[in-house]
Coordinates of C-alpha atoms in Angstrom, one line a residue:
X530 CA -16.0 9.6 8.5
X531 CA -18.9 8.1 6.7
X532 CA -19.3 11.0 4.2
X533 CA -15.8 10.3 3.3
X534 CA -16.2 6.9 3.1
X535 CA -19.1 7.5 0.4
X536 CA -17.3 9.7 -1.5
X537 CA -14.1 7.6 -1.6
X538 CA -16.4 4.8 -2.7
X539 CA -18.3 7.0 -5.4
X540 CA -14.8 8.2 -6.6
X541 CA -13.8 5.0 -7.5
X542 CA -17.0 4.3 -9.2
X543 CA -16.1 7.7 -11.1
X544 CA -12.5 6.5 -12.3
X545 CA -13.4 2.9 -13.3
X546 CA -16.1 4.8 -15.5
X547 CA -13.3 7.4 -16.9
X548 CA -10.6 4.1 -17.6
X549 CA -13.0 2.3 -19.3
X550 CA -14.6 5.3 -21.4
X551 CA -10.8 5.4 -23.1
X552 CA -11.3 9.4 -23.5
X553 CA -8.1 10.1 -22.2
X554 CA -4.3 10.2 -23.3
X555 CA -1.8 8.0 -22.1
X556 CA -0.9 10.5 -19.2
X557 CA -4.4 11.1 -17.8
X558 CA -5.1 7.3 -17.8
X559 CA -1.6 6.5 -15.6
X560 CA -3.1 9.3 -13.1
X561 CA -6.4 7.8 -13.0
X562 CA -4.8 4.4 -12.5
X563 CA -2.6 6.0 -9.7
X564 CA -5.6 7.7 -8.2
X565 CA -7.7 4.6 -8.2
X566 CA -4.9 2.9 -6.2
X567 CA -5.1 5.9 -4.0
X568 CA -8.4 5.8 -3.3
X569 CA -8.5 2.3 -2.6
X570 CA -5.9 2.5 0.1
X571 CA -8.3 5.8 1.2
X572 CA -11.1 3.3 1.8
X573 CA -9.0 1.0 3.9
X574 CA -7.3 3.9 5.6
X575 CA -11.2 5.2 7.0
X576 CA -12.5 2.2 8.0
X577 CA -9.4 1.7 9.9
X578 CA -9.8 5.3 11.4
X579 CA -13.6 4.5 12.2
X580 CA -12.3 1.6 14.2
X581 CA -9.9 3.6 16.0
X582 CA -12.5 6.3 16.8
X583 CA -15.0 3.9 18.0
X584 CA -12.2 2.5 20.1
X585 CA -11.3 5.8 21.6
X586 CA -7.7 5.9 20.2
X587 CA -8.5 9.4 18.8
X588 CA -4.8 10.2 18.1
X589 CA -4.6 7.1 15.7
X590 CA -7.7 8.3 14.0
X591 CA -6.4 11.7 13.7
X592 CA -3.5 10.6 12.1
X593 CA -5.2 8.2 9.7
X594 CA -7.5 10.7 8.5
X595 CA -4.4 13.2 8.1
X596 CA -3.2 10.6 5.4
X597 CA -6.6 10.3 3.7
X598 CA -6.0 13.9 3.2
X599 CA -2.5 12.9 1.7
X600 CA -4.3 10.8 -0.6
X601 CA -6.4 13.2 -1.8
X602 CA -3.9 15.8 -2.6
X603 CA -1.2 13.3 -4.1
X604 CA -4.2 12.4 -6.5
X605 CA -4.5 15.9 -7.5
X606 CA -0.9 16.5 -7.5
X607 CA 0.0 14.0 -10.1
X608 CA -2.0 15.5 -12.9
X609 CA -0.3 18.7 -12.3
X610 CA 3.0 17.0 -13.6
X611 CA 2.4 17.7 -17.0
X612 CA 1.6 21.1 -17.9
X613 CA -1.7 22.0 -19.2
X614 CA -3.5 18.8 -18.2
X615 CA -6.5 19.0 -16.5
X616 CA -6.9 17.6 -12.8
X617 CA -10.1 15.3 -13.7
X618 CA -10.8 14.7 -10.2
X619 CA -10.3 18.2 -8.6
X620 CA -14.0 18.2 -7.0
X621 CA -13.3 14.6 -5.8
X622 CA -9.9 15.4 -4.3
X623 CA -11.5 18.7 -2.9
X624 CA -14.5 16.9 -1.4
X625 CA -12.7 13.9 0.3
X626 CA -10.1 16.7 1.5
X627 CA -12.6 18.6 3.2
X628 CA -14.6 15.8 4.5
X629 CA -11.4 14.2 6.1
X630 CA -10.3 17.4 7.4
X631 CA -14.2 18.1 9.2
X632 CA -13.8 14.6 10.5
X633 CA -10.2 15.3 11.9
X634 CA -11.8 18.1 13.8
X635 CA -14.5 16.5 15.2
X636 CA -12.5 14.2 16.3
X637 CA -10.4 16.4 18.1
X638 CA -13.2 18.2 19.6
X639 CA -14.9 14.8 20.8
X640 CA -11.3 13.6 22.4
X641 CA -11.1 16.9 24.4
X642 CA -14.7 16.6 26.7
X643 CA -14.0 14.8 29.7
X644 CA -15.4 11.5 30.3

């Protein structure tokens, strides 16, 4: 979860840099703004997931991690609404999705270990 949080935080910086560069068309800018919001929400969710995990609320942590995965997918899908548009954050979205999935698997493994 910590790696996913670091990834999401770095991605926010990447998005902010992309937005300030003014190199993109209005559609891409709108997508980047949507992704910025999704990643900001993802950071809050990752903190909540970590808190749930530490409190041994493993089911809640897993659900939150799945929601973070959805945020990464939603960001990616936004770019595909316009034919021919490049998905500017494909690598970042893939990484967040994978890190969140790995976290979910770890939570599942930890939750199945008898106390």
